[in-house]
Short mmCIF file of C-alpha atoms in Angstrom, two decimals:
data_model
loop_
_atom_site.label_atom_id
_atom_site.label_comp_id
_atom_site.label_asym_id
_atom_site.label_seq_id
_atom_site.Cartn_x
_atom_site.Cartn_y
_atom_site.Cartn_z
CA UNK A 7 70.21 93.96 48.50
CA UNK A 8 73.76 94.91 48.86
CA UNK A 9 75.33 94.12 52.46
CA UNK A 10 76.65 97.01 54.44
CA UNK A 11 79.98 96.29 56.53
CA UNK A 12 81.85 98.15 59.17
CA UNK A 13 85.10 97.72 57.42
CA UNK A 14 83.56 99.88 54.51
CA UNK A 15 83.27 102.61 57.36
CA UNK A 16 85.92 105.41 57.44
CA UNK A 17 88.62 104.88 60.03
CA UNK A 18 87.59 108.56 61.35
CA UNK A 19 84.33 107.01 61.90
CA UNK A 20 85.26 104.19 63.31
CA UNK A 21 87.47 105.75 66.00
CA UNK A 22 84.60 108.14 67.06
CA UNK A 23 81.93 105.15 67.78
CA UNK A 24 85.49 103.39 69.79
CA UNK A 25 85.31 106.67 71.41
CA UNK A 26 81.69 106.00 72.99
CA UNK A 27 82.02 102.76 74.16
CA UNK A 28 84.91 101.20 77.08
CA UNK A 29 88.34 100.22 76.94
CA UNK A 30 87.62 96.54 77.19
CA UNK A 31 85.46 97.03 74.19
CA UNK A 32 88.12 99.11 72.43
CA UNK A 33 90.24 96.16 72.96
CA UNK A 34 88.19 93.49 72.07
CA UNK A 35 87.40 95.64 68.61
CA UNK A 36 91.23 95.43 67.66
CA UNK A 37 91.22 92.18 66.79
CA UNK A 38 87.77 92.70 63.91
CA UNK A 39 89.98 94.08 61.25
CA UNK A 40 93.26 96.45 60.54
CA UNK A 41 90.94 99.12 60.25
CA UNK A 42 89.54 98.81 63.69
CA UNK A 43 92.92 98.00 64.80
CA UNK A 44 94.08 101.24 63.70
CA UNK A 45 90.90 102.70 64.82
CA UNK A 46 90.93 101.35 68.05
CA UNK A 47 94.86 102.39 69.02
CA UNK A 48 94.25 105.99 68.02
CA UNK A 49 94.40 108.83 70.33
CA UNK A 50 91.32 109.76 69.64
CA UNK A 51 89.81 106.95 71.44
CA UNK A 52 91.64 106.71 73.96
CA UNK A 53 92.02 110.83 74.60
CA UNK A 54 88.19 110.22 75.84
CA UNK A 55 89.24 107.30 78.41
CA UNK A 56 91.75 109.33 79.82
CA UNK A 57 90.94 111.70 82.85
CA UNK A 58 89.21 115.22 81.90
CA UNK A 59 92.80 116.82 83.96
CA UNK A 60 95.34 114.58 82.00
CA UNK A 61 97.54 117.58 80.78
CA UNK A 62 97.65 118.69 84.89
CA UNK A 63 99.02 115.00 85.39
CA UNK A 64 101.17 114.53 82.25
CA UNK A 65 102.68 118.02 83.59
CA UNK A 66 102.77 116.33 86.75
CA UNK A 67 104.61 113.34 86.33
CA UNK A 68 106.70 114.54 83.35
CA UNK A 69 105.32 110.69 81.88
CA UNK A 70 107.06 109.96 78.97
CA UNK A 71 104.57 108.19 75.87
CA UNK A 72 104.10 107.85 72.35
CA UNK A 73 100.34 107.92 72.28
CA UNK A 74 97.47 107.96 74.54
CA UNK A 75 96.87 104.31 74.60
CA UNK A 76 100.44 103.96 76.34
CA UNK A 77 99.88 107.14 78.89
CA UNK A 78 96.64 105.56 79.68
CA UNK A 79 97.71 101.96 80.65
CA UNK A 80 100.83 103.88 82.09
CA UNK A 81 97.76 105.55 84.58
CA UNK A 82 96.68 102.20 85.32
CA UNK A 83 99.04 101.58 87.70
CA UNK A 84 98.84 103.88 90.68
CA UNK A 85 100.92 107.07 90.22
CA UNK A 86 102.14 110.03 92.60
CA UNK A 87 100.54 113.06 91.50
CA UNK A 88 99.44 116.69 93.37
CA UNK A 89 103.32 116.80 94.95
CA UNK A 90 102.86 113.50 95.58
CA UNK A 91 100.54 114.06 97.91
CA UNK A 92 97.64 112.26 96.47
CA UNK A 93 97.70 108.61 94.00
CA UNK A 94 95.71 107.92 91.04
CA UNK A 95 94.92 104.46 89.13
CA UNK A 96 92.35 104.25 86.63
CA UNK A 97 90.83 100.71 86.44
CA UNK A 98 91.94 99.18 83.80
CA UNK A 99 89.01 97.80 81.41
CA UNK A 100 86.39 100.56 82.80
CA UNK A 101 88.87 103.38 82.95
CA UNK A 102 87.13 104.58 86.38
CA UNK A 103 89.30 106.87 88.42
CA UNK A 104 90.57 106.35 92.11
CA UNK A 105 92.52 108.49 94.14
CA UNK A 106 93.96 108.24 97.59
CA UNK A 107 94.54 111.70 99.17
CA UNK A 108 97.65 111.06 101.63
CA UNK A 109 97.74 111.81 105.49
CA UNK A 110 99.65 115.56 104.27
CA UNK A 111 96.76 116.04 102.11
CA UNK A 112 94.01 116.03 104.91
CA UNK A 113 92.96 117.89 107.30
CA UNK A 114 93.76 116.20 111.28
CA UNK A 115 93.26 118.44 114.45
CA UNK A 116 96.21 119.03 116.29
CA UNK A 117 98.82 117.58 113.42
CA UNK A 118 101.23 120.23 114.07
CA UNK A 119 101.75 119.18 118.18
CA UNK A 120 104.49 116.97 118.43
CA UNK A 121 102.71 115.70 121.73
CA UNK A 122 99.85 114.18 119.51
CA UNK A 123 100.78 113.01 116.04
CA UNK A 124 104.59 112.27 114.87
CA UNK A 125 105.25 112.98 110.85
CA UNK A 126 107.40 110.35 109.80
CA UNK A 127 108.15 108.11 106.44
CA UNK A 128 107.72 104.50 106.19
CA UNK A 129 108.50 101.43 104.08
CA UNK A 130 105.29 100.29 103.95
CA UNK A 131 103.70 103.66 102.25
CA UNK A 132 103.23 104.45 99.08
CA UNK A 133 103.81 108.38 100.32
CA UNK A 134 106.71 109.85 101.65
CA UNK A 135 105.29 110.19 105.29
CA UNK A 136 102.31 108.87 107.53
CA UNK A 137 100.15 110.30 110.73
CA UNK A 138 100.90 108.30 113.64
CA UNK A 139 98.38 109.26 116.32
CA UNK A 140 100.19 109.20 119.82
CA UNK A 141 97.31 110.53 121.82
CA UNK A 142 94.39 112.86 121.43
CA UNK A 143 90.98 112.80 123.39
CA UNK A 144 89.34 114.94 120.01
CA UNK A 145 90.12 112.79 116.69
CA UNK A 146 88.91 114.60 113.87
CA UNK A 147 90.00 113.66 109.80
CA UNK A 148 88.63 114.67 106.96
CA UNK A 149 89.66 115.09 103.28
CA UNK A 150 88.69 117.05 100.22
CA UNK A 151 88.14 116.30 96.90
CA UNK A 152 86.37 118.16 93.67
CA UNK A 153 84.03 115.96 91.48
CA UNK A 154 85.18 116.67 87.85
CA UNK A 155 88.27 114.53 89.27
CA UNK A 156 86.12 111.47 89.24
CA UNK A 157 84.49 109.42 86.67
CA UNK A 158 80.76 110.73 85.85
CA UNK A 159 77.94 108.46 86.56
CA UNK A 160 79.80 106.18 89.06
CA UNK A 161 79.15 105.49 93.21
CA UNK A 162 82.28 106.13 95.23
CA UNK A 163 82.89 104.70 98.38
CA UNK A 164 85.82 106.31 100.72
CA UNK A 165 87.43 104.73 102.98
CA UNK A 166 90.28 105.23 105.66
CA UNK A 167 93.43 103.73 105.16
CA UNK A 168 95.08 102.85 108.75
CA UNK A 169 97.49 100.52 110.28
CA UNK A 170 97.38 99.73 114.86
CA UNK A 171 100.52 99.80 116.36
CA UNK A 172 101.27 97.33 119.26
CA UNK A 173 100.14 100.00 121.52
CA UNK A 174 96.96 101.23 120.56
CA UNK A 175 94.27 102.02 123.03
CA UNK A 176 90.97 103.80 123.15
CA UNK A 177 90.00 103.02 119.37
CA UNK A 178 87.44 100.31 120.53
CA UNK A 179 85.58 102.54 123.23
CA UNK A 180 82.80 104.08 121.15
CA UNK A 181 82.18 104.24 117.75
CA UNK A 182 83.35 107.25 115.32
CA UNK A 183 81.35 109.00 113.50
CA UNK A 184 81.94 109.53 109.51
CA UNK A 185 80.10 111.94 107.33
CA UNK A 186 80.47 112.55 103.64
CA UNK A 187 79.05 115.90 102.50
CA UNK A 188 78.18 116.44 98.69
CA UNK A 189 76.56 119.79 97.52
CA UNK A 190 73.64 120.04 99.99
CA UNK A 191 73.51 116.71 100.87
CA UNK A 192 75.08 114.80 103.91
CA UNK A 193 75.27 111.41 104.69
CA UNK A 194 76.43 110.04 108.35
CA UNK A 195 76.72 106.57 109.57
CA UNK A 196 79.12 105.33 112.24
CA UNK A 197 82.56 102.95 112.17
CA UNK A 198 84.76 101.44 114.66
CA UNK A 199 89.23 101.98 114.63
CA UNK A 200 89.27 98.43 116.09
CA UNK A 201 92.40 97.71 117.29
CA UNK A 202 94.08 93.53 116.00
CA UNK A 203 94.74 92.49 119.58
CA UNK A 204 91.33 90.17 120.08
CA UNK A 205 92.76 90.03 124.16
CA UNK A 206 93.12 94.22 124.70
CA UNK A 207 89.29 94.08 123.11
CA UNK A 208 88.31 91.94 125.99
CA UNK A 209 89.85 93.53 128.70
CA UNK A 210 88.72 96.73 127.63
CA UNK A 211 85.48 95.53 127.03
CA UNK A 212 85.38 93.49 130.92
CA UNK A 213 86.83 96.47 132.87
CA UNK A 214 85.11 99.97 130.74
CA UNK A 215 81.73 97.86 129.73
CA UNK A 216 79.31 100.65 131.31
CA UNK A 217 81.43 103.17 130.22
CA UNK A 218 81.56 102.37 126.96
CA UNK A 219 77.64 101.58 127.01
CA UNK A 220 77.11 105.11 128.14
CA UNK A 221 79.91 106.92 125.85
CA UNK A 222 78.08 105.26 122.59
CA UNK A 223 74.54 106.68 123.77
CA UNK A 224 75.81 109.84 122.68
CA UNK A 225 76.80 108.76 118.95
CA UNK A 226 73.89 108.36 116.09
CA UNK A 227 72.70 104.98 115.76
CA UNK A 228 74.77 103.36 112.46
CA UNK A 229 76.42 100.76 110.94
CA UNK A 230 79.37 100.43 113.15
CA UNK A 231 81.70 99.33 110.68
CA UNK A 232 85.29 97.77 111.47
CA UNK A 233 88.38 97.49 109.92
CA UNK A 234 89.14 95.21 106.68
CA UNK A 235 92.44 94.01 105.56
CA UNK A 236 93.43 95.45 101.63
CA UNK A 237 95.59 93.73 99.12
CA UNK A 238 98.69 96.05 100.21
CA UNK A 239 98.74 95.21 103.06
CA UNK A 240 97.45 97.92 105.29
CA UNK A 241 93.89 97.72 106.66
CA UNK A 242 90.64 100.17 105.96
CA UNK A 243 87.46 101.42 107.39
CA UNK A 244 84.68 102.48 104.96
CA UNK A 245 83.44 106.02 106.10
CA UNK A 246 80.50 106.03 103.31
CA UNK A 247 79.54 106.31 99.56
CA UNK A 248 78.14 108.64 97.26
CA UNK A 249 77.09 108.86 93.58
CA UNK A 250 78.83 111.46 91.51
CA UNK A 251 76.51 112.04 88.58
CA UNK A 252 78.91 113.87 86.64
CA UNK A 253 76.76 116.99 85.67
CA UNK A 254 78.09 119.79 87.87
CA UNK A 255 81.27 120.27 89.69
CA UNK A 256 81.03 119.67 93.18
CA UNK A 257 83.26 119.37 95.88
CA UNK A 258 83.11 116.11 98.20
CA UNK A 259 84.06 116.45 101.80
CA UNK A 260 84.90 113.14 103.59
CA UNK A 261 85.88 112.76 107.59
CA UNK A 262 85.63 110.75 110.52
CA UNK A 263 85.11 112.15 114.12
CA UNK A 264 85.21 111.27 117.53
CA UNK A 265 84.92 113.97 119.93
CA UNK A 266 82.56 112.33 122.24
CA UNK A 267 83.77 109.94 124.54
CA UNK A 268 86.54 112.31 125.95
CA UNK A 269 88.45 109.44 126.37
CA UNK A 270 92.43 109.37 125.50
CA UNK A 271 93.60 106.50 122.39
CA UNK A 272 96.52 106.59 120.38
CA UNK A 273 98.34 103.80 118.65
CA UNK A 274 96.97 104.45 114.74
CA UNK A 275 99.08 105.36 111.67
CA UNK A 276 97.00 107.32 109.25
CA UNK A 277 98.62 106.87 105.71
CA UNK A 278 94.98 108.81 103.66
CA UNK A 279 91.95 108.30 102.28
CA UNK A 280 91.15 106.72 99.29
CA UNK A 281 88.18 107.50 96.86
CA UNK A 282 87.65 104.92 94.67
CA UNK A 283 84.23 103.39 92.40
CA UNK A 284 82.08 100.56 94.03
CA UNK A 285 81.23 97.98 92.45
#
C-alpha cells in the first residue's frame, strides 16, 4: 500500500488547511518541513488571522511590513488606532481581538462642564487625555462598539478602566449599575467605584450606614463587583460579558450608571473601556 505524506501535498494546499487552524498551530507546523515552513509564513495564512478591518488599520497606522506574518505580530502589541482614540492587541497565539475605547471615545454626561470633569493628559495613559470626575450627583458612561470588530465565536467581558485620586468621595455609597445591550438582548448586574483608602470606607460606612442601606434599596439586586488591580498599573471594574457569535453585525452598547443615590462623589479618572475575550 503506498504511504501518503503531507510533504507530497502542494504548498497551495498546505497554506489553505494553515489557514483553518490558529496561530500557535501555524507556528508549531513550521518546524514539520520547508514546505510547511513556507506554507506556514505565507500571507495567505496569516491574511485569515488578521482582523476582517486590517486595511482600515494598516491605513491607520501607516505600519510599515513585509508580509502579513510581521503586520500581525506587529498588532500584537497594543496599537493607537480610530485617531487614537481607541487601542487594539490581538492575543498572540489565538489571534482574538481586544480593544479599549478611550475616555474621548465614550459617551459621559456633563463632559463638556468644566465644573464636573477636567480633560487633561497623563503619563500614566496610553491616550493622549483622561476624564477626571470632579463632582457630579448623575454619573452616567457608556461606550459603543460594532461586532464584526471582534473575533466570531468568542465571550467578551468589558470592563472600566479607572484610577481614585486622594480625594475621592461618594463612589462607595451605593452600588452602580452596568448594563451591556446586544441586539435585543440586555444584561444588567451591579458594581461598586470603591475608593483604595480602607479608613474613608469606614467612616463613610459608620457615619452614612442607613443612608447608604436605604440609597441601595433602590438599585437591582447584583453582583456588586469592586475594583481589581491590572498589569499596567491602573485598576478595573467588570461591567459584564457577552458572547459575540460572529454571524450578524451587531452593535454592543456598554455603560455604567448611577443616578440614584443623588448623592455628590468625585475623585475618579476615567482613562476607557476595554473589550477584550474571557477566558
Amino acid at each position: 500500500m503506498e504511504v501518503f505524506e503531507l510533504d507530497m501535498l502542494p504548498e497551495s494546499c498546505v497554506s489553505v488547511i494553515l489557514s483553518l487552524t490558529s496561530p500557535s498551530d501555524a507556528c508549531k507546523s513550521s518546524l514539520v518541513s520547508t514546505t510547511f515552513r513556507s506554507a506556514a509564513d505565507s500571507d495567505l495564512v496569516w491574511g485569515k488571522f488578521l482582523p476582517s478591518d486590517y486595511h482600515e488599520i494598516v491605513c491607520d497606522e501607516s505600519l510599515q511590513f513585509w508580509s502579513k506574518k510581521e503586520l500581525y505580530f506587529h498588532l500584537c502589541n497594543p496599537r493607537l488606532v480610530g485617531d487614537g482614540k481607541m487601542s487594539l492587541r490581538l492575543e498572540r497565539w489565538s489571534g482574538r481581538i481586544s480593544y479599549i475605547l478611550s475616555a474621548r471615545e465614550l459617551s459621559i454626561t456633563c463632559s463638556h462642564d468644566p465644573m464636573c470633569w477636567v480633560w487633561k493628559s497623563i503619563p500614566e495613559s496610553r491616550f493622549s487625555e483622561v476624564a477626571e470626575l470632579i463632582t457630579t450627583s448623575r454619573l452616567e458612561i457608556s461606550g459603543k462598539i460594532r461586532t464584526r470588530k471582534l473575533s466570531p465565536n468568542t465571550k467578551y467581558g468589558a470592563y472600566l478602566i479607572l484610577k481614585t485620586t486622594k480625594r475621592s468621595y461618594g463612589l462607595d455609597s451605593i452600588p452602580s449599575e452596568t448594563s451591556i445591550e446586544i441586539g435585543s438582548q440586555t444584561f444588567k448586574n451591579t458594581a461598586y467605584m470603591r475608593c483604595q483608602d480602607a479608613k474613608k470606607q469606614q467612616l463613610e460606612t459608620l457615619f452614612y450606614s442607613n443612608r447608604t442601606h436605604m440609597m441601595k434599596s433602590r438599585v437591582m439586586k447584583g453582583d456588586d463587583s469592586v475594583m481589581t488591580k491590572r498589569e499596567d498599573g491602573w485598576m478595573e471594574v467588570e461591567l459584564g460579558e457577552f458572547f459575540n457569535g460572529g454571524t450578524c453585525d451587531e452593535e454592543v452598547k456598554v455603560s455604567l450608571m448611577e443616578t440614584k443615590g443623588h448623592q455628590l462623589k468625585g475623585g475618579v479618572i476615567i482613562e476607557g473601556i476595554e473589550i477584550r475575550p474571557k477566558t
